[in-house]
Amino acid sequence: MGEKELSVEQHEILLNGLKARFKKNMQRHEGLEWDKVQAKLEAQPDKLWSLNEMERTEGDPDVVGYDEENDEYIFYDCSKESPKGRRSVCYDRKALEARKKHKPENTAIDMATEMGITLLTEAQYRALQELGEFDLKTSTWVLTPSDIRERGGALFCDRRFGHVFLYHNGADSYYGSRGFRGELRV
């Protein structure tokens, strides 16, 4: 078994968990069928590994849409709060290296890359918020445009007072209540 492969037991546990979440939250993916999603997953073990990483870090990945043009199911992290296993990270490697003291262990961009997922954009984050209320107590780094990042900043979002807010911070900042959410296309 390779480094990014699941054992038979992990494979079964993951698929059963994803299926249960899919069935419990049909409002996130009306009109989609689990059997078709599972067939796509079975054909792409690397994607299953990425979903397992999303699950392992408490992201509660679920299907949030289907891209007909590219024949891909779209998974987002749907945990109520920013995934616990991905908090206390600054935005990217450049920000981490710029910190002189109290460096976090990792970065959002590096972790996402290692997991085989991408950070949600602001638009994707807002779309997720249409499916429920997320990040009522936490916040989530979102993919930051290069012109903001070049100036040392990074963007994050949360939901407060019934509204979704977009904020900025230094990319080298990190907080115990800020993590990141990802997207995976299968």
mmCIF file of N, CA, C and O in Angstrom, residues 128-183:
data_model
loop_
_atom_site.group_PDB
_atom_site.id
_atom_site.type_symbol
_atom_site.label_atom_id
_atom_site.label_comp_id
_atom_site.label_asym_id
_atom_site.label_seq_id
_atom_site.Cartn_x
_atom_site.Cartn_y
_atom_site.Cartn_z
ATOM 1 N N LEU A 128 -21.236 28.212 0.055
ATOM 2 C CA LEU A 128 -21.376 27.264 1.158
ATOM 3 C C LEU A 128 -22.356 27.802 2.194
ATOM 4 O O LEU A 128 -23.213 27.076 2.694
ATOM 5 N N GLN A 129 -22.264 29.085 2.488
ATOM 6 C CA GLN A 129 -23.126 29.692 3.498
ATOM 7 C C GLN A 129 -24.595 29.712 3.072
ATOM 8 O O GLN A 129 -25.482 29.860 3.918
ATOM 9 N N GLU A 130 -24.853 29.538 1.794
ATOM 10 C CA GLU A 130 -26.241 29.422 1.315
ATOM 11 C C GLU A 130 -26.833 28.060 1.686
ATOM 12 O O GLU A 130 -28.042 27.876 1.662
ATOM 13 N N LEU A 131 -25.970 27.104 2.006
ATOM 14 C CA LEU A 131 -26.407 25.743 2.325
ATOM 15 C C LEU A 131 -26.605 25.517 3.822
ATOM 16 O O LEU A 131 -27.037 24.453 4.243
ATOM 17 N N GLY A 132 -26.262 26.497 4.625
ATOM 18 C CA GLY A 132 -26.377 26.384 6.081
ATOM 19 C C GLY A 132 -25.644 27.531 6.735
ATOM 20 O O GLY A 132 -25.189 28.457 6.063
ATOM 21 N N GLU A 133 -25.541 27.472 8.048
ATOM 22 C CA GLU A 133 -24.810 28.498 8.787
ATOM 23 C C GLU A 133 -23.523 27.893 9.313
ATOM 24 O O GLU A 133 -23.551 26.968 10.131
ATOM 25 N N PHE A 134 -22.405 28.416 8.855
ATOM 26 C CA PHE A 134 -21.090 27.897 9.188
ATOM 27 C C PHE A 134 -20.237 29.007 9.786
ATOM 28 O O PHE A 134 -20.432 30.181 9.489
ATOM 29 N N ASP A 135 -19.275 28.617 10.603
ATOM 30 C CA ASP A 135 -18.321 29.555 11.209
ATOM 31 C C ASP A 135 -19.009 30.648 12.029
ATOM 32 O O ASP A 135 -18.725 31.830 11.886
ATOM 33 N N LEU A 136 -19.881 30.231 12.928
ATOM 34 C CA LEU A 136 -20.525 31.192 13.825
ATOM 35 C C LEU A 136 -19.599 31.597 14.974
ATOM 36 O O LEU A 136 -19.801 32.634 15.595
ATOM 37 N N LYS A 137 -18.574 30.767 15.241
ATOM 38 C CA LYS A 137 -17.617 31.050 16.323
ATOM 39 C C LYS A 137 -16.180 31.074 15.826
ATOM 40 O O LYS A 137 -15.281 31.461 16.565
ATOM 41 N N THR A 138 -15.937 30.603 14.628
ATOM 42 C CA THR A 138 -14.586 30.521 14.071
ATOM 43 C C THR A 138 -14.515 31.332 12.782
ATOM 44 O O THR A 138 -15.511 31.915 12.354
ATOM 45 N N SER A 139 -13.353 31.347 12.161
ATOM 46 C CA SER A 139 -13.190 32.011 10.862
ATOM 47 C C SER A 139 -12.362 31.107 9.957
ATOM 48 O O SER A 139 -11.737 30.151 10.419
ATOM 49 N N THR A 140 -12.378 31.420 8.673
ATOM 50 C CA THR A 140 -11.779 30.556 7.665
ATOM 51 C C THR A 140 -10.975 31.374 6.654
ATOM 52 O O THR A 140 -11.511 32.299 6.036
ATOM 53 N N TRP A 141 -9.685 31.024 6.499
ATOM 54 C CA TRP A 141 -8.890 31.628 5.426
ATOM 55 C C TRP A 141 -9.540 31.292 4.091
ATOM 56 O O TRP A 141 -10.022 30.171 3.908
ATOM 57 N N VAL A 142 -9.563 32.233 3.157
ATOM 58 C CA VAL A 142 -10.024 31.982 1.795
ATOM 59 C C VAL A 142 -8.913 32.349 0.821
ATOM 60 O O VAL A 142 -8.012 33.131 1.156
ATOM 61 N N LEU A 143 -8.980 31.773 -0.357
ATOM 62 C CA LEU A 143 -7.958 32.029 -1.372
ATOM 63 C C LEU A 143 -7.864 33.533 -1.612
ATOM 64 O O LEU A 143 -8.868 34.203 -1.848
ATOM 65 N N THR A 144 -6.676 34.047 -1.519
ATOM 66 C CA THR A 144 -6.448 35.494 -1.557
ATOM 67 C C THR A 144 -5.882 35.916 -2.904
ATOM 68 O O THR A 144 -4.923 35.310 -3.390
ATOM 69 N N PRO A 145 -6.462 36.962 -3.529
ATOM 70 C CA PRO A 145 -5.922 37.459 -4.794
ATOM 71 C C PRO A 145 -4.456 37.877 -4.647
ATOM 72 O O PRO A 145 -4.035 38.377 -3.594
ATOM 73 N N SER A 146 -3.687 37.672 -5.693
ATOM 74 C CA SER A 146 -2.238 37.910 -5.631
ATOM 75 C C SER A 146 -1.878 39.355 -5.298
ATOM 76 O O SER A 146 -0.887 39.590 -4.609
ATOM 77 N N ASP A 147 -2.665 40.336 -5.748
ATOM 78 C CA ASP A 147 -2.312 41.723 -5.451
ATOM 79 C C ASP A 147 -2.424 42.033 -3.954
ATOM 80 O O ASP A 147 -1.647 42.819 -3.416
ATOM 81 N N ILE A 148 -3.343 41.385 -3.262
ATOM 82 C CA ILE A 148 -3.448 41.549 -1.805
ATOM 83 C C ILE A 148 -2.301 40.810 -1.126
ATOM 84 O O ILE A 148 -1.646 41.325 -0.223
ATOM 85 N N ARG A 149 -2.054 39.594 -1.600
ATOM 86 C CA ARG A 149 -1.006 38.776 -0.997
ATOM 87 C C ARG A 149 0.369 39.421 -1.170
ATOM 88 O O ARG A 149 1.202 39.377 -0.259
ATOM 89 N N GLU A 150 0.625 40.037 -2.321
ATOM 90 C CA GLU A 150 1.912 40.694 -2.579
ATOM 91 C C GLU A 150 2.167 41.838 -1.604
ATOM 92 O O GLU A 150 3.314 42.192 -1.346
ATOM 93 N N ARG A 151 1.104 42.380 -1.049
ATOM 94 C CA ARG A 151 1.228 43.478 -0.086
ATOM 95 C C ARG A 151 1.243 42.977 1.356
ATOM 96 O O ARG A 151 1.146 43.757 2.296
ATOM 97 N N GLY A 152 1.323 41.641 1.527
ATOM 98 C CA GLY A 152 1.432 41.071 2.866
ATOM 99 C C GLY A 152 0.123 40.651 3.506
ATOM 100 O O GLY A 152 0.115 40.150 4.629
ATOM 101 N N GLY A 153 -0.988 40.850 2.802
ATOM 102 C CA GLY A 153 -2.280 40.535 3.385
ATOM 103 C C GLY A 153 -2.827 39.186 2.948
ATOM 104 O O GLY A 153 -2.316 38.547 2.027
ATOM 105 N N ALA A 154 -3.872 38.769 3.623
ATOM 106 C CA ALA A 154 -4.626 37.568 3.265
ATOM 107 C C ALA A 154 -6.063 37.766 3.735
ATOM 108 O O ALA A 154 -6.328 38.573 4.637
ATOM 109 N N LEU A 155 -6.983 37.041 3.123
ATOM 110 C CA LEU A 155 -8.406 37.214 3.398
ATOM 111 C C LEU A 155 -8.972 36.045 4.189
ATOM 112 O O LEU A 155 -8.525 34.903 4.034
ATOM 113 N N PHE A 156 -9.964 36.346 5.012
ATOM 114 C CA PHE A 156 -10.698 35.298 5.715
ATOM 115 C C PHE A 156 -12.148 35.717 5.850
ATOM 116 O O PHE A 156 -12.488 36.891 5.699
ATOM 117 N N CYS A 157 -13.000 34.741 6.117
ATOM 118 C CA CYS A 157 -14.439 34.983 6.225
ATOM 119 C C CYS A 157 -14.992 34.315 7.473
ATOM 120 O O CYS A 157 -14.394 33.388 8.015
ATOM 121 N N ASP A 158 -16.162 34.774 7.874
ATOM 122 C CA ASP A 158 -16.947 34.114 8.904
ATOM 123 C C ASP A 158 -18.393 34.567 8.786
ATOM 124 O O ASP A 158 -18.725 35.357 7.896
ATOM 125 N N ARG A 159 -19.233 34.038 9.651
ATOM 126 C CA ARG A 159 -20.642 34.424 9.662
ATOM 127 C C ARG A 159 -20.968 34.958 11.052
ATOM 128 O O ARG A 159 -20.794 34.255 12.049
ATOM 129 N N ARG A 160 -21.418 36.187 11.112
ATOM 130 C CA ARG A 160 -21.813 36.817 12.362
ATOM 131 C C ARG A 160 -23.072 37.649 12.100
ATOM 132 O O ARG A 160 -23.248 38.198 11.010
ATOM 133 N N PHE A 161 -23.916 37.723 13.096
ATOM 134 C CA PHE A 161 -25.102 38.579 13.029
ATOM 135 C C PHE A 161 -25.965 38.289 11.804
ATOM 136 O O PHE A 161 -26.573 39.182 11.218
ATOM 137 N N GLY A 162 -25.990 37.020 11.386
ATOM 138 C CA GLY A 162 -26.815 36.632 10.241
ATOM 139 C C GLY A 162 -26.238 37.020 8.895
ATOM 140 O O GLY A 162 -26.921 36.916 7.876
ATOM 141 N N HIS A 163 -24.976 37.449 8.846
ATOM 142 C CA HIS A 163 -24.340 37.874 7.590
ATOM 143 C C HIS A 163 -22.965 37.236 7.445
ATOM 144 O O HIS A 163 -22.294 36.951 8.433
ATOM 145 N N VAL A 164 -22.541 37.087 6.206
ATOM 146 C CA VAL A 164 -21.205 36.577 5.910
ATOM 147 C C VAL A 164 -20.293 37.779 5.703
ATOM 148 O O VAL A 164 -20.614 38.679 4.931
ATOM 149 N N PHE A 165 -19.167 37.773 6.409
ATOM 150 C CA PHE A 165 -18.225 38.880 6.327
ATOM 151 C C PHE A 165 -16.907 38.426 5.729
ATOM 152 O O PHE A 165 -16.449 37.306 5.974
ATOM 153 N N LEU A 166 -16.282 39.306 4.958
ATOM 154 C CA LEU A 166 -14.938 39.123 4.417
ATOM 155 C C LEU A 166 -14.046 40.138 5.113
ATOM 156 O O LEU A 166 -14.401 41.316 5.205
ATOM 157 N N TYR A 167 -12.906 39.659 5.622
ATOM 158 C CA TYR A 167 -11.964 40.516 6.324
ATOM 159 C C TYR A 167 -10.563 40.326 5.745
ATOM 160 O O TYR A 167 -10.319 39.406 4.973
ATOM 161 N N HIS A 168 -9.652 41.154 6.247
ATOM 162 C CA HIS A 168 -8.239 41.015 5.884
ATOM 163 C C HIS A 168 -7.409 40.942 7.144
ATOM 164 O O HIS A 168 -7.837 41.381 8.217
ATOM 165 N N ASN A 169 -6.247 40.358 7.012
ATOM 166 C CA ASN A 169 -5.305 40.254 8.115
ATOM 167 C C ASN A 169 -3.920 40.125 7.502
ATOM 168 O O ASN A 169 -3.796 39.840 6.306
ATOM 169 N N GLY A 170 -2.893 40.301 8.292
ATOM 170 C CA GLY A 170 -1.566 39.977 7.807
ATOM 171 C C GLY A 170 -1.513 38.475 7.542
ATOM 172 O O GLY A 170 -2.032 37.686 8.327
ATOM 173 N N ALA A 171 -0.919 38.069 6.435
ATOM 174 C CA ALA A 171 -0.870 36.648 6.073
ATOM 175 C C ALA A 171 -0.108 35.831 7.099
ATOM 176 O O ALA A 171 -0.303 34.615 7.189
ATOM 177 N N ASP A 172 0.739 36.487 7.893
ATOM 178 C CA ASP A 172 1.522 35.757 8.891
ATOM 179 C C ASP A 172 0.780 35.570 10.213
ATOM 180 O O ASP A 172 1.274 34.921 11.119
ATOM 181 N N SER A 173 -0.431 36.111 10.321
ATOM 182 C CA SER A 173 -1.190 35.947 11.553
ATOM 183 C C SER A 173 -1.791 34.542 11.623
ATOM 184 O O SER A 173 -1.978 33.878 10.610
ATOM 185 N N TYR A 174 -2.053 34.107 12.839
ATOM 186 C CA TYR A 174 -2.745 32.833 13.028
ATOM 187 C C TYR A 174 -3.443 32.851 14.372
ATOM 188 O O TYR A 174 -3.002 33.510 15.300
ATOM 189 N N TYR A 175 -4.558 32.145 14.426
ATOM 190 C CA TYR A 175 -5.389 32.145 15.623
ATOM 191 C C TYR A 175 -5.938 30.740 15.846
ATOM 192 O O TYR A 175 -6.187 30.000 14.894
ATOM 193 N N GLY A 176 -6.181 30.408 17.095
ATOM 194 C CA GLY A 176 -6.732 29.106 17.443
ATOM 195 C C GLY A 176 -8.133 28.890 16.897
ATOM 196 O O GLY A 176 -8.595 27.763 16.805
ATOM 197 N N SER A 177 -8.790 29.969 16.515
ATOM 198 C CA SER A 177 -10.149 29.853 15.985
ATOM 199 C C SER A 177 -10.212 30.040 14.467
ATOM 200 O O SER A 177 -11.296 30.090 13.908
ATOM 201 N N ARG A 178 -9.055 30.169 13.804
ATOM 202 C CA ARG A 178 -9.073 30.325 12.347
ATOM 203 C C ARG A 178 -8.369 29.150 11.674
ATOM 204 O O ARG A 178 -7.225 28.831 11.961
ATOM 205 N N GLY A 179 -9.079 28.547 10.739
ATOM 206 C CA GLY A 179 -8.531 27.457 9.948
ATOM 207 C C GLY A 179 -8.793 27.707 8.471
ATOM 208 O O GLY A 179 -8.820 28.860 8.030
ATOM 209 N N PHE A 180 -9.019 26.631 7.752
ATOM 210 C CA PHE A 180 -9.381 26.779 6.331
ATOM 211 C C PHE A 180 -10.289 25.639 5.924
ATOM 212 O O PHE A 180 -10.289 24.572 6.508
ATOM 213 N N ARG A 181 -11.085 25.914 4.910
ATOM 214 C CA ARG A 181 -11.984 24.934 4.310
ATOM 215 C C ARG A 181 -11.495 24.680 2.885
ATOM 216 O O ARG A 181 -10.960 25.582 2.243
ATOM 217 N N GLY A 182 -11.726 23.475 2.426
ATOM 218 C CA GLY A 182 -11.246 23.123 1.107
ATOM 219 C C GLY A 182 -12.320 22.639 0.152
ATOM 220 O O GLY A 182 -13.453 22.342 0.555
ATOM 221 N N GLU A 183 -11.922 22.589 -1.100
ATOM 222 C CA GLU A 183 -12.743 22.053 -2.187
ATOM 223 C C GLU A 183 -11.981 20.892 -2.815
ATOM 224 O O GLU A 183 -10.760 20.938 -2.947
#
